[in-house]
Amino acid sequence: MVNGKIQTLNQFIIERQKEHPYAKGEFSRLMHHVGIAAKIVNREVNKAGLVDLLGDAGEENIQGETQQKLDVYADVHFIDALKSCGEVCGIATEENQHMITFNNALSKDAKYIFLMDPLDGSSNIDVNVSIGTLFSIYKRVTPVGTKAEMQDFLQPGNQQVASGYILYGSSTMLVYTTGNGVNGFTLDPSIGEFCLSHRDIKTPKDGTIYSINEGNYSKFPFGVKSYIKYCQENDAKTKRPYSSRYIGSLVADFHRNFLKGGIFMYPESVSYPTGKLRLLYECNPIAFLAEQAGGLASDGFNRIMDIQPKELHQRIPFYVGSSNMVKKIEQFLKER
Ligand code: AHM
Ligand code: MG
């Protein structure tokens, strides 16, 4: 709210554009289309049970996971929206093995690269639990006017122009950063607009929540096992034992810890030797948001956003959240 008035996402985007006198409105147009796609996907997520959209689409994506129908729906609608906005020259998504490049008249001068997980946490769709969309935006490094190439996509997270997520939860939120703080918008269904509800989010330096799939405990590295035991110890001074909270939807788990203070962990394990989450469209966008709000994101040893990607669907161990908690797990991993 500004002076008691609601500020919509589009008003906010235009206001921010004015802060950059030479901005041509390209990024604003792109974000506007992200907002539209989010509303379309949200509409389907909310009525999924009514229109036979739940369940498998009957195919597997390139990572061998069953694609849910809504995964496919979200993928198609985000790609359509981005194609029609004319500001994106290439897209990579969790659902597509290869990058998608646009070389049509509309996108010939486009300079943005868009990476996304259109519907994350999809194993939760059928049971009405929160799911999300993750996105990451870069400027291309190859010349404008040519076809986008792999090097445009394989940029480290520290080159992100913007990142964000949409959380389809008890209310729908869009949270994003352009490297100038993090702002959150809640969808008001009565007017069909995302409205600024969380201005300049800062995440607590310390937290009391740890989030990890503890069923995999026996498969974790020793340092992670020791850190879990540390979280469970009794110590009033450091407010331990911490609470264990795990939804199994990265966006929802991160969002809770982001606002309340906590750590989310998806380590490497016997089942996922290099981790499960994907660097380019799951970890990097979350890492950018976390850092912009005062938190940290690490693979246990290195800053996530400094890792040079080698392939589109690369997986990486992921530790993100309150800065003191991420430093603590790094210490446990180094010592053990
Ligand atoms: P998905 O992209 O196939 O939905 O998988 C990613 C999800 C994350 O949202 C979540 O953090 C993680 O997988 C949960 O995995 P697990 O069920 O192994 O705990
Ligand atoms: Mg995912």
XYZ file of C-alpha atoms and ligand atoms in Angstrom:
356
model
C 0.000 0.000 0.000
C 1.256 3.485 -0.854
C -0.443 6.319 1.096
C -3.220 3.888 1.905
C -3.607 2.975 -1.788
C -3.030 -0.407 -3.348
C -0.012 -0.605 -5.666
C -0.301 -3.206 -8.393
C 2.612 -5.116 -9.890
C 2.322 -3.156 -13.133
C 2.317 0.197 -11.334
C 5.344 -0.924 -9.350
C 7.197 -2.027 -12.497
C 6.507 1.319 -14.211
C 7.612 3.233 -11.107
C 10.889 1.292 -10.992
C 11.445 1.889 -14.711
C 11.310 5.648 -14.101
C 14.318 5.265 -11.772
C 16.361 4.304 -14.860
C 16.017 7.262 -17.255
C 17.487 5.360 -20.206
C 15.378 2.238 -19.746
C 13.354 1.507 -22.860
C 10.656 -0.478 -21.131
C 11.829 -3.851 -22.458
C 12.310 -5.417 -19.048
C 9.044 -3.892 -17.827
C 7.223 -5.492 -20.745
C 8.827 -8.832 -19.954
C 7.816 -8.695 -16.280
C 4.301 -7.666 -17.281
C 4.031 -10.851 -19.363
C 5.414 -12.971 -16.523
C 2.595 -11.561 -14.373
C 0.000 -12.492 -16.999
C 1.328 -16.052 -17.375
C 1.342 -16.402 -13.572
C -2.325 -15.457 -13.431
C -3.239 -17.937 -16.184
C -1.365 -20.785 -14.477
C -2.835 -19.773 -11.122
C -6.339 -20.016 -12.559
C -5.685 -23.592 -13.690
C -3.913 -24.601 -10.468
C -6.924 -23.408 -8.494
C -9.478 -25.319 -10.512
C -7.298 -28.312 -11.312
C -9.506 -30.753 -9.439
C -12.568 -29.633 -11.381
C -11.400 -29.968 -14.945
C -9.448 -33.184 -15.071
C -6.096 -31.445 -15.142
C -4.755 -33.399 -12.214
C -2.531 -36.405 -12.644
C 0.052 -37.578 -15.128
C 0.315 -36.336 -18.680
C 1.495 -39.843 -19.502
C 5.020 -38.804 -20.463
C 8.328 -38.453 -18.727
C 10.461 -35.329 -18.956
C 14.145 -35.621 -19.829
C 15.062 -36.171 -16.178
C 12.967 -39.346 -16.097
C 10.285 -37.834 -13.885
C 6.650 -38.261 -14.665
C 5.262 -35.030 -16.071
C 2.058 -33.939 -14.404
C -0.583 -32.404 -16.658
C -0.255 -29.074 -14.913
C 3.521 -29.123 -15.495
C 2.868 -29.283 -19.197
C 0.156 -26.636 -19.021
C 2.388 -24.213 -17.108
C 5.302 -24.867 -19.456
C 3.234 -24.157 -22.559
C 1.592 -21.021 -21.171
C 4.785 -19.433 -19.877
C 6.540 -20.122 -23.174
C 3.601 -18.647 -25.141
C 3.494 -15.533 -22.965
C 7.234 -14.970 -23.278
C 7.196 -15.559 -27.000
C 4.426 -13.053 -27.527
C 6.082 -10.332 -25.450
C 8.965 -10.110 -27.950
C 11.650 -9.374 -25.333
C 12.979 -12.934 -24.934
C 15.351 -14.553 -27.430
C 15.731 -17.896 -25.641
C 14.085 -20.042 -22.989
C 15.183 -23.114 -21.081
C 12.816 -25.000 -18.806
C 12.828 -28.095 -16.642
C 10.349 -29.711 -19.011
C 12.392 -29.308 -22.211
C 15.634 -31.106 -22.907
C 16.971 -28.419 -25.228
C 16.954 -24.657 -25.149
C 14.193 -22.976 -27.142
C 15.255 -20.028 -29.280
C 13.040 -17.422 -30.917
C 14.197 -15.963 -34.167
C 10.946 -14.510 -35.452
C 10.328 -10.885 -36.469
C 8.848 -10.010 -33.074
C 11.859 -11.260 -31.090
C 14.654 -10.325 -33.452
C 15.961 -7.534 -31.202
C 15.249 -9.340 -27.944
C 18.076 -9.400 -25.446
C 16.748 -11.464 -22.573
C 17.245 -15.135 -21.749
C 14.622 -16.767 -19.546
C 15.171 -19.926 -17.497
C 12.399 -21.507 -15.465
C 10.883 -24.392 -13.652
C 7.270 -23.837 -14.729
C 5.723 -25.913 -11.954
C 7.974 -27.012 -9.151
C 6.992 -29.452 -6.438
C 4.679 -31.176 -8.863
C 4.402 -34.320 -6.745
C 2.246 -32.114 -4.495
C -0.302 -31.169 -7.168
C -2.588 -34.143 -6.675
C -2.891 -33.546 -2.952
C -3.657 -29.823 -2.966
C -0.358 -28.764 -1.394
C 1.512 -25.568 -2.344
C 3.508 -25.567 -5.583
C 5.450 -22.854 -7.381
C 7.077 -21.435 -10.495
C 10.733 -20.353 -10.478
C 12.390 -18.028 -12.984
C 15.733 -16.477 -13.714
C 16.477 -13.755 -16.284
C 19.803 -12.913 -17.975
C 20.952 -10.603 -20.725
C 22.309 -12.527 -23.681
C 26.086 -12.399 -24.216
C 26.003 -13.122 -27.958
C 25.046 -10.295 -30.355
C 21.430 -9.118 -30.518
C 19.853 -10.094 -33.828
C 21.507 -13.521 -33.956
C 20.137 -16.836 -32.723
C 20.692 -17.343 -28.961
C 23.404 -19.875 -28.154
C 24.220 -22.190 -25.278
C 26.685 -19.677 -23.796
C 23.771 -17.261 -23.321
C 22.164 -19.821 -21.016
C 25.251 -21.090 -19.188
C 25.980 -17.894 -17.273
C 26.762 -17.937 -13.537
C 23.997 -16.729 -11.213
C 25.922 -13.545 -10.418
C 24.973 -12.347 -13.910
C 21.222 -12.597 -13.283
C 19.284 -9.469 -14.177
C 16.264 -10.626 -12.207
C 14.823 -13.703 -10.565
C 11.689 -14.662 -8.755
C 9.014 -17.167 -7.940
C 5.286 -17.531 -7.916
C 3.865 -19.415 -4.962
C 0.471 -21.032 -5.472
C -0.357 -21.362 -1.792
C -3.241 -20.395 0.465
C -2.899 -17.163 -1.482
C -0.885 -16.682 -4.661
C 2.248 -14.566 -4.439
C 4.814 -13.291 -6.896
C 8.167 -12.438 -5.309
C 11.000 -11.000 -7.388
C 14.255 -9.084 -7.367
C 16.158 -7.072 -9.936
C 19.189 -6.753 -7.669
C 17.723 -3.853 -5.752
C 16.003 -5.643 -2.869
C 13.147 -8.124 -2.913
C 9.458 -7.295 -3.175
C 6.435 -9.555 -2.829
C 2.999 -9.174 -4.431
C -0.149 -11.026 -3.429
C -2.819 -11.791 -6.003
C -6.113 -10.133 -5.121
C -8.605 -12.410 -6.888
C -11.370 -9.788 -6.647
C -9.521 -7.417 -9.010
C -7.255 -9.993 -10.680
C -4.087 -8.063 -9.856
C -0.872 -8.796 -7.981
C -0.684 -6.104 -5.270
C 2.419 -5.069 -3.356
C 2.122 -6.764 0.027
C 5.739 -7.377 1.117
C 7.967 -4.369 0.394
C 11.742 -4.778 0.628
C 11.791 -8.217 2.281
C 14.684 -8.873 4.660
C 15.307 -12.382 5.930
C 16.370 -12.889 9.592
C 20.108 -13.554 10.116
C 19.255 -16.419 12.470
C 16.322 -18.782 12.371
C 14.785 -21.686 14.215
C 13.551 -23.819 11.310
C 15.460 -26.495 9.405
C 13.991 -28.032 6.257
C 15.333 -31.235 4.753
C 13.924 -34.572 3.606
C 15.021 -36.383 6.751
C 13.792 -39.718 5.400
C 17.038 -39.760 3.431
C 19.131 -39.324 6.600
C 21.108 -42.551 6.204
C 22.169 -41.477 2.691
C 23.483 -38.012 3.670
C 27.145 -37.022 4.031
C 28.492 -37.160 7.576
C 28.652 -33.341 7.918
C 24.929 -33.046 7.127
C 24.039 -35.793 9.608
C 26.037 -33.991 12.307
C 24.349 -30.670 11.498
C 20.900 -32.299 11.782
C 21.874 -33.613 15.228
C 23.060 -30.085 16.118
C 19.641 -28.692 15.081
C 17.967 -31.215 17.372
C 20.114 -30.578 20.448
C 18.719 -28.765 23.449
C 20.305 -25.339 23.980
C 18.119 -22.472 25.165
C 20.751 -19.847 24.296
C 20.639 -20.694 20.569
C 16.907 -21.526 20.663
C 17.547 -25.195 19.921
C 16.074 -27.642 19.219
C 14.930 -26.008 15.988
C 11.603 -26.879 14.378
C 11.668 -29.298 11.463
C 9.417 -28.207 8.570
C 9.385 -29.815 5.116
C 6.678 -29.525 2.477
C 8.610 -30.993 -0.453
C 7.971 -27.900 -2.601
C 11.096 -25.784 -2.860
C 9.222 -22.508 -3.363
C 6.928 -23.069 -0.385
C 9.700 -24.351 1.894
C 11.964 -21.459 0.928
C 9.216 -18.834 1.234
C 8.358 -19.876 4.796
C 11.983 -19.839 5.920
C 12.636 -16.604 3.996
C 10.011 -14.739 6.002
C 10.490 -16.472 9.358
C 14.199 -17.358 9.379
C 15.525 -20.834 8.714
C 17.571 -23.069 6.446
C 16.535 -25.251 3.506
C 18.867 -28.113 2.562
C 18.978 -30.558 -0.324
C 22.382 -32.262 -0.038
C 24.016 -34.767 -2.313
C 23.118 -38.320 -1.269
C 23.535 -41.898 -2.383
C 20.400 -41.458 -4.558
C 21.430 -38.038 -5.926
C 25.245 -37.986 -5.994
C 25.382 -34.358 -7.164
C 22.214 -33.180 -5.420
C 18.679 -33.114 -6.820
C 17.907 -29.471 -7.474
C 18.909 -27.797 -10.724
C 21.430 -25.017 -10.628
C 20.073 -22.865 -13.438
C 16.363 -22.636 -12.787
C 15.903 -23.740 -9.169
C 19.007 -22.810 -7.136
C 20.219 -19.633 -8.874
C 16.908 -17.748 -8.761
C 16.411 -18.656 -5.097
C 20.042 -17.756 -4.300
C 19.638 -14.287 -5.847
C 16.500 -13.629 -3.786
C 18.126 -14.948 -0.599
C 21.208 -12.751 -0.982
C 19.177 -9.693 -1.877
C 17.299 -10.116 1.401
C 20.455 -10.628 3.500
C 20.590 -14.436 3.384
C 23.081 -16.852 1.826
C 23.048 -19.735 -0.657
C 25.802 -22.326 -0.939
C 26.563 -25.782 -2.308
C 28.187 -26.450 1.056
C 31.538 -24.990 0.047
C 30.971 -22.339 -2.644
C 28.596 -19.471 -3.234
C 25.876 -20.836 -5.545
C 25.888 -17.725 -7.758
C 29.631 -18.024 -8.488
C 29.380 -21.545 -9.901
C 30.025 -21.697 -13.639
C 27.278 -23.905 -15.117
C 28.339 -26.677 -17.467
C 24.946 -27.853 -18.704
C 21.315 -26.750 -18.749
C 19.943 -29.331 -16.337
C 22.923 -29.511 -13.997
C 22.118 -30.562 -10.418
C 23.860 -29.211 -7.339
C 23.717 -29.645 -3.527
C 21.798 -26.692 -2.088
C 21.850 -24.937 1.291
C 19.946 -21.656 1.492
C 18.485 -19.368 4.120
C 19.455 -17.289 7.137
C 23.102 -16.290 6.850
C 24.270 -17.617 10.223
C 22.600 -20.975 9.607
C 24.175 -21.390 6.156
C 27.582 -20.476 7.612
C 27.050 -23.110 10.305
C 26.311 -25.967 7.891
C 29.349 -24.916 5.804
C 31.442 -25.174 8.961
C 30.079 -28.673 9.699
C 30.781 -29.814 6.113
C 34.338 -28.449 6.185
C 35.179 -29.928 9.581
C 33.767 -33.344 8.818
P 10.421 -31.210 -9.228
O 11.058 -30.059 -9.960
O 10.422 -32.461 -10.016
O 9.069 -30.844 -8.686
O 11.396 -31.530 -7.982
C 11.881 -30.517 -7.196
C 11.298 -30.662 -5.822
C 11.489 -29.437 -4.964
O 10.393 -28.593 -5.013
C 11.610 -30.027 -3.591
O 12.396 -29.213 -2.788
C 12.246 -31.351 -3.843
O 12.002 -31.690 -5.174
C 11.660 -32.422 -2.985
O 12.319 -33.613 -3.232
P 12.148 -34.881 -2.281
O 10.769 -35.395 -2.533
O 13.223 -35.820 -2.707
O 12.338 -34.413 -0.864
Mg 11.570 -28.416 -10.001
